[in-house]
Coordinates of C-alpha atoms in Angstrom, one line a residue:
X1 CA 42.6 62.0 -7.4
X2 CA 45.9 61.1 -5.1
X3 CA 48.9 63.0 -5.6
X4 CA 50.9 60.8 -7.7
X5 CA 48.1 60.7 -10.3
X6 CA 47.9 64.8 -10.1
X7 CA 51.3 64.6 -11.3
X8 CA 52.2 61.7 -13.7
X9 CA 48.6 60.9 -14.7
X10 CA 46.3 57.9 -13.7
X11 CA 47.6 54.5 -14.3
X12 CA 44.8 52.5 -16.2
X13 CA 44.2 49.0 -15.6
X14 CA 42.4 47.4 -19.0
X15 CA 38.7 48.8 -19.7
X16 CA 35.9 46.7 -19.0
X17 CA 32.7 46.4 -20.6
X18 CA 30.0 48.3 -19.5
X19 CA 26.2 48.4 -20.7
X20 CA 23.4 50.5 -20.0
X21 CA 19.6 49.7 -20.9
X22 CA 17.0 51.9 -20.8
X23 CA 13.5 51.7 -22.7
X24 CA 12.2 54.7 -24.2
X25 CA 9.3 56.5 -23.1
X26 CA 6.8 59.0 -25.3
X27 CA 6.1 62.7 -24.1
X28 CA 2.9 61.2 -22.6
X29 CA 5.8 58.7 -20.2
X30 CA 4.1 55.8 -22.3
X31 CA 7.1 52.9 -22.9
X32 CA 8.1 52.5 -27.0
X33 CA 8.5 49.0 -28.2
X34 CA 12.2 50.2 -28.5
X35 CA 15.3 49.9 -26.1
X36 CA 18.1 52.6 -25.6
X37 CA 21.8 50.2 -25.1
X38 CA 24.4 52.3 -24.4
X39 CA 27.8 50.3 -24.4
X40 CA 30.5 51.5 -22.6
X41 CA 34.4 51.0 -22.2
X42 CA 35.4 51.6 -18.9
X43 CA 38.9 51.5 -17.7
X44 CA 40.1 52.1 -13.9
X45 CA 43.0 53.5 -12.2
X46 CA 44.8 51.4 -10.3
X47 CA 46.3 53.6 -7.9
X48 CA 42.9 55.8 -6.5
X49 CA 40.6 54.3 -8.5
X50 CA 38.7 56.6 -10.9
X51 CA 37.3 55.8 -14.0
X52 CA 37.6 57.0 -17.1
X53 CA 35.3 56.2 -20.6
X54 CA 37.3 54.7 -23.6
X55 CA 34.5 54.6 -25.5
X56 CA 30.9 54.9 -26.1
X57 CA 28.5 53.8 -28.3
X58 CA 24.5 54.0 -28.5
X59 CA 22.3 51.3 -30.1
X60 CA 18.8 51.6 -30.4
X61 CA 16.8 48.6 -30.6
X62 CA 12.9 47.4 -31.6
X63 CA 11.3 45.1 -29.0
X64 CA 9.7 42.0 -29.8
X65 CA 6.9 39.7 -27.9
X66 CA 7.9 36.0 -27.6
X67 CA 4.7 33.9 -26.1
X68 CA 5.8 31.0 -24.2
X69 CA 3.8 28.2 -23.4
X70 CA 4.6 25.5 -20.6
X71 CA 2.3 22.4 -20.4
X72 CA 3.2 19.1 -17.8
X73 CA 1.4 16.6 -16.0
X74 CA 0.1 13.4 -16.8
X75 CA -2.4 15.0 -19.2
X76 CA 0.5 17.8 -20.8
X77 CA -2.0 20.2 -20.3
X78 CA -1.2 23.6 -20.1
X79 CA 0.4 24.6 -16.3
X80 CA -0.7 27.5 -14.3
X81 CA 2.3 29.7 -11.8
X82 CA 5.1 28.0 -13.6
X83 CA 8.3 30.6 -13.1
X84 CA 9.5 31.5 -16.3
X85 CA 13.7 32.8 -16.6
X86 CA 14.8 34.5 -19.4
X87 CA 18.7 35.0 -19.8
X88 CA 20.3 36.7 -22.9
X89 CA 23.5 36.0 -24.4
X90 CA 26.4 38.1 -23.2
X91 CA 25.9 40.3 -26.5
X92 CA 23.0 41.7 -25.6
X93 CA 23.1 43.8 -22.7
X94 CA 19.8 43.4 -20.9
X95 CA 18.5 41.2 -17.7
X96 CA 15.1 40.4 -18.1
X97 CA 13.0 39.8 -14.7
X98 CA 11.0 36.0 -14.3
X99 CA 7.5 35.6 -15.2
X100 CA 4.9 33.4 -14.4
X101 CA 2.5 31.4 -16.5
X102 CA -1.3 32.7 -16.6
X103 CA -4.2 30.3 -16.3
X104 CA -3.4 28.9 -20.1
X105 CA 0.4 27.9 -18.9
X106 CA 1.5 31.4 -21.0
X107 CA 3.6 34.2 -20.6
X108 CA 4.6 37.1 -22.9
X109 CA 8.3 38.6 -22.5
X110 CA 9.7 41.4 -24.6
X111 CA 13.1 40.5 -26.2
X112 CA 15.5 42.8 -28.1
X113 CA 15.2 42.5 -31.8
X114 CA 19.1 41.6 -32.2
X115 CA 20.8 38.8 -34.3
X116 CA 21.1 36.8 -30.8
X117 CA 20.0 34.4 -28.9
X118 CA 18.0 33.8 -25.4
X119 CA 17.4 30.7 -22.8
X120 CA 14.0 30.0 -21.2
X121 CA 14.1 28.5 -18.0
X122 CA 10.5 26.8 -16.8
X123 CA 10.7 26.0 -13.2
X124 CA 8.1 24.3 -11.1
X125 CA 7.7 22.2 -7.6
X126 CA 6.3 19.4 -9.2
X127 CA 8.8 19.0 -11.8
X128 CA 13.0 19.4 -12.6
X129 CA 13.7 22.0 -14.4
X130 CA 13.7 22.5 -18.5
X131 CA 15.8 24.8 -20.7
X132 CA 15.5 25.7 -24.2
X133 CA 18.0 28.2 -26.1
X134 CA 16.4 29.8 -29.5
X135 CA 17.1 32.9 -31.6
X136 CA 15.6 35.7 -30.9
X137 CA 13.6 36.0 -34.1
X138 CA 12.3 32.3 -33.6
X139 CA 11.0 33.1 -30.0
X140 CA 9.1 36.7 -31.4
X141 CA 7.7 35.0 -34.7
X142 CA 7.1 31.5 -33.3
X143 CA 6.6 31.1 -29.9
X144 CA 8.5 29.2 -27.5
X145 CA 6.4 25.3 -26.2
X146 CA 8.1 24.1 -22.9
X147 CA 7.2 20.4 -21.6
X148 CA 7.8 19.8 -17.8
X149 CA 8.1 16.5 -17.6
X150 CA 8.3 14.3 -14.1
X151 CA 11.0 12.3 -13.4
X152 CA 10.3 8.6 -12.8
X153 CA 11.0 4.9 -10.7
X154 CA 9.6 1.9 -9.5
X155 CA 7.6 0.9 -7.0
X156 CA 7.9 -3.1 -5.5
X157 CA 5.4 -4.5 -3.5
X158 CA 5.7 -7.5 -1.4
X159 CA 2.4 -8.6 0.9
X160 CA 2.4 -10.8 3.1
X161 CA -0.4 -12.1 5.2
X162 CA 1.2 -11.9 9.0
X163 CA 4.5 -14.0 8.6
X164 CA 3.8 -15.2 5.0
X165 CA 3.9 -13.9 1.6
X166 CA 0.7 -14.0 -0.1
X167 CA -0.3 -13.2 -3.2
X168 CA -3.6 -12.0 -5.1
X169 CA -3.9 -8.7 -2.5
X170 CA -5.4 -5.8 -3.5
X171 CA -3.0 -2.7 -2.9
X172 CA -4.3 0.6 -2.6
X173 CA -1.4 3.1 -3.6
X174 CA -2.4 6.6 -3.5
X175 CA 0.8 9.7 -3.8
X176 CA 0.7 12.0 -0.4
X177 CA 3.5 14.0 -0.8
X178 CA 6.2 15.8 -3.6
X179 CA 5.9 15.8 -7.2
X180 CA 3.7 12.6 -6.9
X181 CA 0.6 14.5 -6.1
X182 CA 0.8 16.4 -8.9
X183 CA 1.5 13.6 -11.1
X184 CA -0.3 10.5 -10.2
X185 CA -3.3 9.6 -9.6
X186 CA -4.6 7.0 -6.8
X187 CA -5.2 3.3 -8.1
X188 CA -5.2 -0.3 -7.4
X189 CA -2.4 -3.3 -8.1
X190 CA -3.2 -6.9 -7.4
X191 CA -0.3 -8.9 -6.1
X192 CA 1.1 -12.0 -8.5
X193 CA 1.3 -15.9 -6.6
X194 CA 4.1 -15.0 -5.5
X195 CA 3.4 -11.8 -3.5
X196 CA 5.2 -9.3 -5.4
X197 CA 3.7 -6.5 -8.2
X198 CA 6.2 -3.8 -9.7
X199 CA 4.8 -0.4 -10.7
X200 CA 7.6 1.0 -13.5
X201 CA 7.6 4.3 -14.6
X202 CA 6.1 6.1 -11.4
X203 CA 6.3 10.0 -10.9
X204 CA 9.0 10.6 -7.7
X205 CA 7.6 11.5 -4.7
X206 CA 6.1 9.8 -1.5
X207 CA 2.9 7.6 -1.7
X208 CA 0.8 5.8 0.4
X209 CA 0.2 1.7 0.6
X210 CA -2.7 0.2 1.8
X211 CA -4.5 -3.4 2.0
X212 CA -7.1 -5.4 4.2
X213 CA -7.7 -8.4 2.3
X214 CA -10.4 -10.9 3.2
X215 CA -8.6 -14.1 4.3
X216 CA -10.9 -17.0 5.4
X217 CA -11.3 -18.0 9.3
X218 CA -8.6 -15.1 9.6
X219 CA -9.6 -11.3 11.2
X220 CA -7.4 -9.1 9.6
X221 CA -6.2 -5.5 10.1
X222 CA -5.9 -2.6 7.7
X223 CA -2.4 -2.5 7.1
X224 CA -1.1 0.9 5.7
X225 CA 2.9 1.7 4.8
X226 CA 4.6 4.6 2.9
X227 CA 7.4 4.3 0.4
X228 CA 9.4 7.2 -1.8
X229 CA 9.8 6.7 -5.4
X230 CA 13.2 8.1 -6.8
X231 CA 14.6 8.8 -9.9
X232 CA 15.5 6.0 -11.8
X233 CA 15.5 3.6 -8.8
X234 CA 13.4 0.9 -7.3
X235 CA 11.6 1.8 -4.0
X236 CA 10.6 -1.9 -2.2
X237 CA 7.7 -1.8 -0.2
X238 CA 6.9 -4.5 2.7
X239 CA 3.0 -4.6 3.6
X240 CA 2.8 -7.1 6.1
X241 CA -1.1 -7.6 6.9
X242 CA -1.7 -8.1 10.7
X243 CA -3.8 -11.4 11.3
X244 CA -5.5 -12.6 14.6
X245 CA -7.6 -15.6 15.4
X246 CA -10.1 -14.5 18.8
X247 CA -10.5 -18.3 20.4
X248 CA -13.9 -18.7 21.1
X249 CA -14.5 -18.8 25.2
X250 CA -15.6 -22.7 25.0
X251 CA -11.9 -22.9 23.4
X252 CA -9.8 -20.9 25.7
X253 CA -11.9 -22.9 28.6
X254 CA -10.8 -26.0 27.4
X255 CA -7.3 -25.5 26.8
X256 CA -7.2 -23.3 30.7
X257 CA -8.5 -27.4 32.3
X258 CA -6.0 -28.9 29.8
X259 CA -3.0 -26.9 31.0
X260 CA -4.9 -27.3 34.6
X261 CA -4.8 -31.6 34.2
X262 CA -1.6 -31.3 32.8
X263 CA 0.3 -29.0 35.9
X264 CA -1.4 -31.6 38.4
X265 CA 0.3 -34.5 36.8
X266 CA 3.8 -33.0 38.6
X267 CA 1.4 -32.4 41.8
X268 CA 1.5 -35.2 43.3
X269 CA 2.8 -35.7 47.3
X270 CA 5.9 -38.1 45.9
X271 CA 8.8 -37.9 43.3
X272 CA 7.3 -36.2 40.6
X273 CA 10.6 -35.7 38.0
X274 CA 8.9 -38.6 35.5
X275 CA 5.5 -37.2 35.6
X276 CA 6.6 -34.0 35.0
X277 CA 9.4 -34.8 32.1
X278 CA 6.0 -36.5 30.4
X279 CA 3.7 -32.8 31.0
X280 CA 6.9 -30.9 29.0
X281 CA 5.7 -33.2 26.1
X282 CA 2.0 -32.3 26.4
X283 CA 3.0 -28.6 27.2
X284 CA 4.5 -28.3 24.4
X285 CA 2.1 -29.6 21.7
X286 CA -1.0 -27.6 23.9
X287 CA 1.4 -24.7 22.9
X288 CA 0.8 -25.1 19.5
X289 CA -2.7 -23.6 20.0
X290 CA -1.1 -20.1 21.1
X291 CA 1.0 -20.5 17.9
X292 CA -1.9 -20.9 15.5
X293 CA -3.9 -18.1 16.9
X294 CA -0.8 -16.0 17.0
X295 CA -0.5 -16.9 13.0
X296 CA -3.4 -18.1 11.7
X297 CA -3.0 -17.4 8.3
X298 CA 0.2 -20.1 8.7
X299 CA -2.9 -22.6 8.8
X300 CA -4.7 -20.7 5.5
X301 CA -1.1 -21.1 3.6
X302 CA -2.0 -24.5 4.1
X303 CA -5.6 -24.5 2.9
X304 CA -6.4 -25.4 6.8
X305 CA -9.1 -23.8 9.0
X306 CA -7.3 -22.5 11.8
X307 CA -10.4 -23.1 14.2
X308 CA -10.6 -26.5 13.2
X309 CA -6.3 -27.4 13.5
X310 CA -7.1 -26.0 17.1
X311 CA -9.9 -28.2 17.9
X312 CA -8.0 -30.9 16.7
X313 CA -4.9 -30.0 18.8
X314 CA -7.3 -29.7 22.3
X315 CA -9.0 -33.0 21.4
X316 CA -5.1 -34.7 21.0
X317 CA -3.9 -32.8 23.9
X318 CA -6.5 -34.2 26.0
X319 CA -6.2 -37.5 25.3
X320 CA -2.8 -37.1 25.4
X321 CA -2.6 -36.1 29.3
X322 CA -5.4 -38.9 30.3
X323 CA -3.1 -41.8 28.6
X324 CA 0.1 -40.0 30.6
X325 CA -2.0 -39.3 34.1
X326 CA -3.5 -43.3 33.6
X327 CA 0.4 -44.3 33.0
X328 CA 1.3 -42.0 36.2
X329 CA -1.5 -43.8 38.4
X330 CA -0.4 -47.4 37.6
X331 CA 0.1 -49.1 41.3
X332 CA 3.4 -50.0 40.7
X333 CA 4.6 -46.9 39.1
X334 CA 3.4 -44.8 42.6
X335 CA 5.2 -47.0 44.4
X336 CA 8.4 -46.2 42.4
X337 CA 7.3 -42.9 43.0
X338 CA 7.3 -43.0 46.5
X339 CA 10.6 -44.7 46.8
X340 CA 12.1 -42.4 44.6
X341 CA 11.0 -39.4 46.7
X342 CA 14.1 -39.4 48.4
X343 CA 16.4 -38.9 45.0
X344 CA 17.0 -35.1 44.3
X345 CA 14.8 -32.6 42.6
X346 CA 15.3 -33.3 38.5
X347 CA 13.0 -30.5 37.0
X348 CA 14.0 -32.3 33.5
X349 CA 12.0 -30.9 30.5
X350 CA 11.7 -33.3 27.1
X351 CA 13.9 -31.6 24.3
X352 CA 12.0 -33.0 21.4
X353 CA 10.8 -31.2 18.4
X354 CA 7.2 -29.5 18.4
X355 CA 6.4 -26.9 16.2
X356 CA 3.8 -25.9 13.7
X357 CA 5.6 -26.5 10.6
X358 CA 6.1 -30.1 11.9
X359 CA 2.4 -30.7 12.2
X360 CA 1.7 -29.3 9.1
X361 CA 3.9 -31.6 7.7
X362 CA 2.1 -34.6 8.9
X363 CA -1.4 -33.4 7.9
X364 CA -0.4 -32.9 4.6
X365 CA 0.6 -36.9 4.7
X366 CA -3.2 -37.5 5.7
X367 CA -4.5 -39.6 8.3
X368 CA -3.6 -42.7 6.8
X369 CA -0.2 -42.3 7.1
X370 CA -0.2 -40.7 10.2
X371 CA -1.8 -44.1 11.9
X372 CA 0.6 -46.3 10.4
X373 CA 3.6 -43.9 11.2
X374 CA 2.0 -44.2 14.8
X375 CA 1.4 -48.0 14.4
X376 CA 4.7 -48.3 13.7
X377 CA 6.7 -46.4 16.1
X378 CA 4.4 -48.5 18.4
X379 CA 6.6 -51.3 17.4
X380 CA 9.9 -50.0 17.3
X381 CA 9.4 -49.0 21.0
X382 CA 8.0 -52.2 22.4
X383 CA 11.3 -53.7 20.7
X384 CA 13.4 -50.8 22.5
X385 CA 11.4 -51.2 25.7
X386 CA 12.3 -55.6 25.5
X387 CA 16.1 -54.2 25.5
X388 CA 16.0 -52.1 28.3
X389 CA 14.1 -54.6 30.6
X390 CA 18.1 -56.1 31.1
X391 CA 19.6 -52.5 31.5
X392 CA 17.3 -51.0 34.7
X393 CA 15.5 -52.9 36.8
X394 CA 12.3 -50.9 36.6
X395 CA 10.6 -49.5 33.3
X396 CA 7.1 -49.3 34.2
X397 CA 7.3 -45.4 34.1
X398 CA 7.8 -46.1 30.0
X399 CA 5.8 -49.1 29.7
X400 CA 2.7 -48.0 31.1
X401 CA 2.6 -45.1 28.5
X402 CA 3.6 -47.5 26.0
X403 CA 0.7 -49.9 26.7
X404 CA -2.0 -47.1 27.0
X405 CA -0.8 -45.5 23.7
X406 CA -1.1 -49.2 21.9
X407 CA -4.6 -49.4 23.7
X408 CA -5.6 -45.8 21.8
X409 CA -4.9 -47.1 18.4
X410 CA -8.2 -49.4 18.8
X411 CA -10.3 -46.4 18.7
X412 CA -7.9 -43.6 16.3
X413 CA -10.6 -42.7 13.9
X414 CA -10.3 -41.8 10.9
X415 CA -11.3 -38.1 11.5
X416 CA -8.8 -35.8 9.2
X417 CA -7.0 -33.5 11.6
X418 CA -8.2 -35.1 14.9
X419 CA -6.0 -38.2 13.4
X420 CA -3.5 -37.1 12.7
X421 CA -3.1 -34.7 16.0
X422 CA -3.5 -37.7 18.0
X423 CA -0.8 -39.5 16.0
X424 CA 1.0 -36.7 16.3
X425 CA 0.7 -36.5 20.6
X426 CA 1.4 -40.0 20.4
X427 CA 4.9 -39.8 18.6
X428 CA 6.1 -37.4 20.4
X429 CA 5.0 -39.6 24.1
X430 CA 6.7 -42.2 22.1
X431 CA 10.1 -40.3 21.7
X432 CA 10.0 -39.1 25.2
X433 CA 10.2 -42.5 26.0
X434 CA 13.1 -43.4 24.6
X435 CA 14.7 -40.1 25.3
X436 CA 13.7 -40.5 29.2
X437 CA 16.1 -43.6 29.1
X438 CA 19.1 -41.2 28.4
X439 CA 19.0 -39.0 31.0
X440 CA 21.0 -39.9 33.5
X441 CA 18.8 -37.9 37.0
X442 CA 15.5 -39.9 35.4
X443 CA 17.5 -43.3 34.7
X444 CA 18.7 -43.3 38.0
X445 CA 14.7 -43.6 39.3
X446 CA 13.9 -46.5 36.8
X447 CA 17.2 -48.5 38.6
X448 CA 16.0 -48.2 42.5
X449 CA 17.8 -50.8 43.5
X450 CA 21.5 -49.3 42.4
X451 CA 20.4 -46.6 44.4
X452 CA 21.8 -45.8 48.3
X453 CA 18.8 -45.3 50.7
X454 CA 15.9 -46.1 47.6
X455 CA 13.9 -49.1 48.8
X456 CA 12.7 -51.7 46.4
X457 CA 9.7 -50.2 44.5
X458 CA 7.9 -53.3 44.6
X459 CA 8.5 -54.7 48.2

């Protein structure tokens, strides 16, 4: 006690509430179903801080057994190691320690038998919390049922077979990590036409995608991804199946002496810029093969054997570069050639449209249409070809091509995709044709005679 409160007293700030609860033992140190609460009034000096009691008073109370029972899971069966809190209300003054559920998802706690009430807390991993607030009597006399239930999303799936969407795959979607794995079982979803499948109402937590779907003519890859499902969200999921298509060695040795016939056509010992403006074309269609064994299932979208569009591609390449290297041999045209060897390099590449989708596009016309699409582009060049005999003095480069291409429709076939690749090599030569009249470094070798220093191709 300081000085100042030795001689005017203590200065007491408001008393506080203090409480004290002890159970009762027997002589033998065996605990009573009964708790001692003392309540006290404590009030403290402001100045040095001793205390002083206000008032007192002693409540004894009878102890009660309140059985709680937590169940959860997909099955709301009965949960094992669940932590139980119990928390009083402020009138009673007691603190309770946390429980866990036995192997029947129970616990016993002893409450105060008081006109109050209590809060049980179940608290598991797996699961967000639940709270339930009861009297005290209801808890003793009737138990106490908490239900841990998982919160849920969705789960979209989109497959795709390398670069395309494809549906009817089998997913497998199996939970790996968090609440999932107590709460969901491993099963199977079948993607709709369109490639997609939702899964509603999935337990949160991390799970595992798989797929290796049997696609015709097409090698495919298990293809596994992972996804976490939130609360009241939408998880999408890509599943991209990888796809390859092994060439057999007969194929990749054909298309190696394709790409071999088609390099030499730019080989030769004179002016090689036409020859080799007419290999971009063929390059660029024998490229197509690289494309469909890249994405073979591009071919299965369009109910195509990938083997057989690249057999048909080789075949059309093929002929292709014969008709051009034929075209490139013509007497007159290696004369040109050799007059023309004194004109600058022109490394000029065609700048025409080749792709898969294209092709595609023409085989789903059928062959018919494809030979008479041929047939007449035929026509609509020789008509071009009659204009430009007034506008350069030489088009034999164009014309020879022209002629050879007329003489292949004799013998076109009627052979599906081999058709309609042929048709298709052959519209594109045709294009290049007219395209090679347009630029200006390959014009300049079809009009020798304008030309300083370039002798007359025919003399």
């Amino acid at each position: 006690m300081g000085l100042p409160c030795t001689l005017f007293g203590h200065d007491l700030a408001d008393p506080e509430i203090r409480r004290d609860v002890d159970r009762r033992e027997n002589a033998m140190g065996v605990a009573k179903n009964e708790l001692v609460a003392v309540r006290r009034e404590v009030a403290t000096c402001s100045r040095c801080g001793a205390t002083e009691i206000v008032s007192e008073h002693t409540e004894v109370m009878g102890l009660g057994a309140a059985t709680v029972v937590v169940t959860g899971g997909q099955a709301e069966e009965p949960l094992e190691d669940v932590v139980v809190d119990v928390e009083l209300d402020e009138s009673v003054p007691m603190e309770l320690p946390s429980l866990s559920t036995d192997a029947g998802g129970e616990v016993e706690i002893h409450l105060p038998r008081v006109e109050s009430t209590v809060t049980f807390t179940a608290d598991h991993d797996a699961f967000p919390a639940v709270s339930e607030t009861v009297s005290v009597d209801e808890a003793v006399e009737g138990g106490v049922e908490l239900d841990l239930t998982p919160q849920r999303g969705a789960l979209e799936i989109e497959s795709r077979v390398g670069s395309l969407r494809r549906g009817g795959i089998d997913v497998d979607v199996s939970p790996i990590d968090g609440p999932a794995t107590a709460n969901a079982d491993p099963g199977t979803v079948t993607t709709d036409g369109t490639g997609h499948t939702r899964i509603p109402d999935l337990p949160v937590g991390e799970y595992e995608l798989t797929a290796n779907p049997d696609v015709p003519a097409v090698e495919t890859v298990e293809t596994a991804e992972s996804g976490t499902v939130q609360a009241d969200t939408t998880t999408t999921v890509t599943l991209a199946v990888e796809t390859s298509l092994p060439l057999a060695a007969d194929k990749r040795e054909r298309r190696a002496m394709i790409r071999e016939r088609i390099e030499e056509l730019a080989a030769a010992d004179r002016d090689t810029a036409i020859p080799y403006y007419y290999a971009t074309v063929l390059e660029r269609v024998l490229d197509l093969v690289a494309a469909v064994e890249a994405a073979p299932e591009r071919a299965v979208e369009n109910d195509l054997d990938p083997d057989a569009v690249v057999d048909a591609l080789l075949e059309a390449t093929a002929e292709g570069t014969a008709i051009v290297a034929d075209a490139m041999s013509d007497p007159g045209n290696i004369r040109l050639f050799r007059a023309t060897d004194s004109l600058p390099d022109a490394d000029v590449a065609w700048d025409g449209v080749v792709d898969l989708e294209t092709f595609f596009e023409r085989i789903a016309n059928g062959a018919a249409y494809e030979r008479e699409r041929l047939r007449r582009r035929i026509g609509e060049t020789d008509e071009f070809l009659d204009e430009m005999w007034s506008e350069v003095a030489e088009t034999r480069p164009a014309s020879a091509v022209h002629t050879r291409l007329r003489e292949s429709m004799d013998d076109l076939g009627d052979d599906g995709l081999t058709t309609v690749a042929r048709g298709y090599v052959g519209v594109c030569l045709l294009d290049a044709i007219e395209s090679l009249f347009e630029i200006e470094p390959l014009r300049r070798r079809l009009d020798p005679g304008s030309t300083d220093g370039v002798a007359d191709a025919d003399s």
